[in-house]
């Protein structure tokens, strides 16, 4: 792919013309968090331990459609790609343009979409996809107001297959907060089965995963 002059200049020191190193995932994540903390939700990318737990429902066989919400720097993206092994389709939705750009470069097997996840039904329609088998969420649900939570949950339930699975995570310290409780109640109301995982201590901060199956009509 040809690099534009603007991109080339942006990646080199204006004084010495040496190539500038791109920020690592933690630095980039923190930088974007400072700009929009409510959108990012955490100050560090999710660990591989959390990624493994969140992505557990991705099927090991067949050609599944997996949709990822709030892909961020890509810890869930990498795990989904590993589990798919080139099978099916993987749509990674990320609203932040810098993070989306890095995802495209790092994970060419994923279809990275820089859009708001509330438009999920439209995004799938535009790509000729009727239903998703799995929706994996990296969104900070506990930070969203009630109206946003409902919009996102409606969008998620609308695209899932009848036997589809939805996974999201909650930080341990957020459990007593009313937005986190509201989110869990919303999941219980919209899915026939919601099962929490054990606490994943090897993450910053510690978290647990909510596994939901079979969206209610």
Short mmCIF file of C-alpha atoms in Angstrom, two decimals:
data_model
loop_
_atom_site.label_atom_id
_atom_site.label_comp_id
_atom_site.label_asym_id
_atom_site.label_seq_id
_atom_site.Cartn_x
_atom_site.Cartn_y
_atom_site.Cartn_z
CA UNK A 1 0.00 0.00 0.00
CA UNK A 2 1.35 3.41 -0.97
CA UNK A 3 2.00 5.78 1.91
CA UNK A 4 1.01 9.38 1.36
CA UNK A 5 3.47 12.25 1.85
CA UNK A 6 1.52 13.43 4.88
CA UNK A 7 1.68 10.01 6.50
CA UNK A 8 5.38 9.72 5.68
CA UNK A 9 6.14 13.10 7.21
CA UNK A 10 4.09 12.36 10.32
CA UNK A 11 6.16 9.25 11.00
CA UNK A 12 9.54 10.99 10.83
CA UNK A 13 11.23 13.43 13.16
CA UNK A 14 11.01 16.92 11.59
CA UNK A 15 14.59 17.70 12.68
CA UNK A 16 16.64 14.57 12.11
CA UNK A 17 14.29 12.82 9.63
CA UNK A 18 14.69 9.54 11.48
CA UNK A 19 11.63 7.30 11.60
CA UNK A 20 9.57 7.77 14.74
CA UNK A 21 8.59 4.69 16.69
CA UNK A 22 4.85 4.11 16.91
CA UNK A 23 3.53 4.10 20.49
CA UNK A 24 3.03 0.70 22.06
CA UNK A 25 -0.50 -0.48 22.85
CA UNK A 26 -0.46 0.75 26.44
CA UNK A 27 0.79 4.22 25.46
CA UNK A 28 -1.71 4.56 22.63
CA UNK A 29 -4.56 3.31 24.81
CA UNK A 30 -3.64 5.72 27.60
CA UNK A 31 -3.34 8.60 25.15
CA UNK A 32 -6.80 7.92 23.76
CA UNK A 33 -8.17 7.48 27.29
CA UNK A 34 -6.94 10.96 28.23
CA UNK A 35 -8.77 12.35 25.21
CA UNK A 36 -12.03 10.48 25.84
CA UNK A 37 -12.09 8.54 29.16
CA UNK A 38 -15.80 7.75 28.99
CA UNK A 39 -15.40 6.17 25.57
CA UNK A 40 -12.33 4.10 26.45
CA UNK A 41 -13.46 2.91 29.87
CA UNK A 42 -10.08 1.59 31.10
CA UNK A 43 -6.56 2.96 31.28
CA UNK A 44 -4.91 -0.21 29.95
CA UNK A 45 -5.66 -2.83 27.27
CA UNK A 46 -7.29 -6.06 28.39
CA UNK A 47 -4.97 -8.94 29.28
CA UNK A 48 -4.72 -12.16 27.29
CA UNK A 49 -6.39 -13.92 30.23
CA UNK A 50 -9.47 -11.72 29.94
CA UNK A 51 -9.37 -12.03 26.15
CA UNK A 52 -9.41 -15.84 26.39
CA UNK A 53 -12.44 -15.77 28.69
CA UNK A 54 -14.39 -13.23 26.64
CA UNK A 55 -13.75 -15.01 23.34
CA UNK A 56 -14.48 -18.53 24.62
CA UNK A 57 -17.83 -18.80 22.72
CA UNK A 58 -16.15 -18.41 19.30
CA UNK A 59 -16.87 -21.76 17.57
CA UNK A 60 -13.97 -24.09 16.79
CA UNK A 61 -15.65 -25.38 13.61
CA UNK A 62 -17.65 -24.11 10.70
CA UNK A 63 -17.80 -20.63 9.18
CA UNK A 64 -19.15 -18.45 11.99
CA UNK A 65 -19.83 -14.73 11.85
CA UNK A 66 -18.18 -13.06 14.84
CA UNK A 67 -18.81 -9.40 15.61
CA UNK A 68 -16.52 -7.54 18.00
CA UNK A 69 -17.67 -4.29 19.60
CA UNK A 70 -15.12 -1.77 20.87
CA UNK A 71 -12.04 -3.55 19.54
CA UNK A 72 -9.60 -0.99 21.01
CA UNK A 73 -5.95 -1.98 20.57
CA UNK A 74 -6.95 -5.51 19.63
CA UNK A 75 -6.45 -8.03 22.47
CA UNK A 76 -9.85 -9.58 21.74
CA UNK A 77 -9.27 -9.16 17.99
CA UNK A 78 -6.09 -11.24 18.17
CA UNK A 79 -7.79 -13.97 20.20
CA UNK A 80 -10.77 -14.14 17.82
CA UNK A 81 -8.43 -14.35 14.83
CA UNK A 82 -6.48 -17.12 16.52
CA UNK A 83 -9.62 -19.11 17.27
CA UNK A 84 -11.07 -18.65 13.79
CA UNK A 85 -7.87 -19.60 12.02
CA UNK A 86 -9.03 -18.08 8.75
CA UNK A 87 -12.59 -19.42 8.95
CA UNK A 88 -15.81 -17.41 8.80
CA UNK A 89 -16.02 -13.62 9.07
CA UNK A 90 -14.82 -11.31 11.80
CA UNK A 91 -16.18 -7.77 11.97
CA UNK A 92 -14.32 -5.53 14.44
CA UNK A 93 -16.20 -2.31 15.21
CA UNK A 94 -14.13 0.52 16.69
CA UNK A 95 -15.21 4.16 16.87
CA UNK A 96 -11.75 5.67 17.49
CA UNK A 97 -9.97 6.40 14.16
CA UNK A 98 -6.41 5.90 15.45
CA UNK A 99 -7.23 2.59 17.06
CA UNK A 100 -9.14 1.46 13.97
CA UNK A 101 -6.15 2.31 11.78
CA UNK A 102 -3.83 0.23 13.94
CA UNK A 103 -6.27 -2.67 13.94
CA UNK A 104 -6.39 -2.71 10.13
CA UNK A 105 -2.61 -2.78 9.93
CA UNK A 106 -2.15 -5.43 12.60
CA UNK A 107 -5.10 -7.73 11.84
CA UNK A 108 -5.74 -7.81 8.09
CA UNK A 109 -7.95 -10.89 8.52
CA UNK A 110 -10.54 -8.84 10.41
CA UNK A 111 -12.97 -6.46 8.72
CA UNK A 112 -12.36 -3.31 10.77
CA UNK A 113 -15.26 -0.85 10.74
CA UNK A 114 -14.81 2.63 12.17
CA UNK A 115 -18.37 3.32 13.26
CA UNK A 116 -20.56 3.58 16.34
CA UNK A 117 -21.79 0.17 17.50
CA UNK A 118 -25.36 1.45 17.93
CA UNK A 119 -25.64 1.20 14.12
CA UNK A 120 -24.79 -2.51 14.20
CA UNK A 121 -27.85 -3.68 12.27
CA UNK A 122 -27.06 -1.28 9.43
CA UNK A 123 -23.38 -2.28 9.41
CA UNK A 124 -24.28 -5.94 8.92
CA UNK A 125 -26.91 -5.12 6.28
CA UNK A 126 -24.34 -3.14 4.31
CA UNK A 127 -22.14 -6.25 4.19
CA UNK A 128 -24.88 -8.72 3.33
CA UNK A 129 -24.86 -10.40 6.74
CA UNK A 130 -28.20 -11.38 8.24
CA UNK A 131 -27.15 -12.74 11.63
CA UNK A 132 -24.07 -13.06 13.82
CA UNK A 133 -23.23 -16.26 15.65
CA UNK A 134 -21.22 -14.50 18.36
CA UNK A 135 -20.98 -10.89 19.53
CA UNK A 136 -17.95 -10.13 21.68
CA UNK A 137 -17.96 -6.81 23.51
CA UNK A 138 -15.02 -4.73 24.69
CA UNK A 139 -17.25 -1.73 25.41
CA UNK A 140 -17.30 -0.02 28.84
CA UNK A 141 -20.97 -0.76 29.51
CA UNK A 142 -20.81 0.34 33.15
CA UNK A 143 -19.87 3.88 32.05
CA UNK A 144 -22.77 4.30 29.64
CA UNK A 145 -26.03 6.05 30.60
CA UNK A 146 -29.21 3.99 30.56
CA UNK A 147 -30.32 5.17 27.11
CA UNK A 148 -26.99 4.17 25.52
CA UNK A 149 -27.02 0.79 27.24
CA UNK A 150 -30.48 0.09 25.87
CA UNK A 151 -29.51 1.22 22.35
CA UNK A 152 -26.45 -1.01 22.29
CA UNK A 153 -28.26 -3.99 23.78
CA UNK A 154 -31.11 -3.64 21.28
CA UNK A 155 -28.58 -3.46 18.44
CA UNK A 156 -26.75 -6.54 19.75
CA UNK A 157 -29.86 -8.66 20.25
CA UNK A 158 -31.19 -7.66 16.82
CA UNK A 159 -28.20 -9.14 14.96
CA UNK A 160 -27.70 -12.35 16.94
CA UNK A 161 -28.87 -15.71 15.61
CA UNK A 162 -31.51 -17.48 17.77
CA UNK A 163 -28.82 -19.70 19.32
CA UNK A 164 -26.22 -16.92 19.31
CA UNK A 165 -23.88 -15.96 22.14
CA UNK A 166 -23.02 -12.57 23.55
CA UNK A 167 -20.12 -11.91 25.93
CA UNK A 168 -19.16 -8.77 27.81
CA UNK A 169 -17.01 -8.03 30.82
CA UNK A 170 -17.32 -5.90 33.92
CA UNK A 171 -14.54 -4.67 36.16
CA UNK A 172 -14.73 -5.98 39.69
CA UNK A 173 -14.67 -2.54 41.28
CA UNK A 174 -17.66 -1.47 39.17
CA UNK A 175 -19.98 -4.26 40.36
CA UNK A 176 -21.65 -2.21 43.15
CA UNK A 177 -22.25 0.79 40.88
CA UNK A 178 -25.77 1.34 39.59
CA UNK A 179 -24.78 1.41 35.86
CA UNK A 180 -23.12 -2.01 36.21
CA UNK A 181 -26.15 -3.44 38.01
CA UNK A 182 -28.43 -1.92 35.40
CA UNK A 183 -26.38 -3.51 32.61
CA UNK A 184 -26.54 -6.95 34.18
CA UNK A 185 -30.32 -6.64 34.66
CA UNK A 186 -30.60 -5.60 31.03
CA UNK A 187 -28.71 -8.71 29.93
CA UNK A 188 -30.95 -10.94 32.04
CA UNK A 189 -34.04 -9.35 30.50
CA UNK A 190 -32.78 -9.71 26.92
CA UNK A 191 -31.26 -13.22 27.09
CA UNK A 192 -32.56 -16.56 28.30
CA UNK A 193 -29.24 -17.48 29.92
CA UNK A 194 -26.64 -15.26 31.57
CA UNK A 195 -23.70 -16.91 33.37
CA UNK A 196 -20.87 -15.00 35.09
CA UNK A 197 -17.31 -16.29 35.00
CA UNK A 198 -14.89 -16.51 37.88
CA UNK A 199 -12.99 -13.34 38.69
CA UNK A 200 -10.06 -12.83 36.35
CA UNK A 201 -7.41 -11.43 38.66
CA UNK A 202 -4.69 -11.36 36.00
CA UNK A 203 -6.10 -8.24 34.41
CA UNK A 204 -5.76 -4.53 35.20
CA UNK A 205 -8.15 -3.98 36.87
CA UNK A 206 -9.57 -7.42 37.80
CA UNK A 207 -12.72 -8.33 35.89
CA UNK A 208 -15.25 -11.04 35.23
CA UNK A 209 -17.13 -12.05 32.09
CA UNK A 210 -20.86 -12.35 31.51
CA UNK A 211 -21.77 -15.09 29.01
CA UNK A 212 -25.25 -14.69 27.52
CA UNK A 213 -27.06 -17.01 25.11
CA UNK A 214 -30.33 -17.15 23.19
CA UNK A 215 -31.63 -13.58 22.83
CA UNK A 216 -35.29 -13.16 23.69
CA UNK A 217 -37.59 -12.03 20.85
#
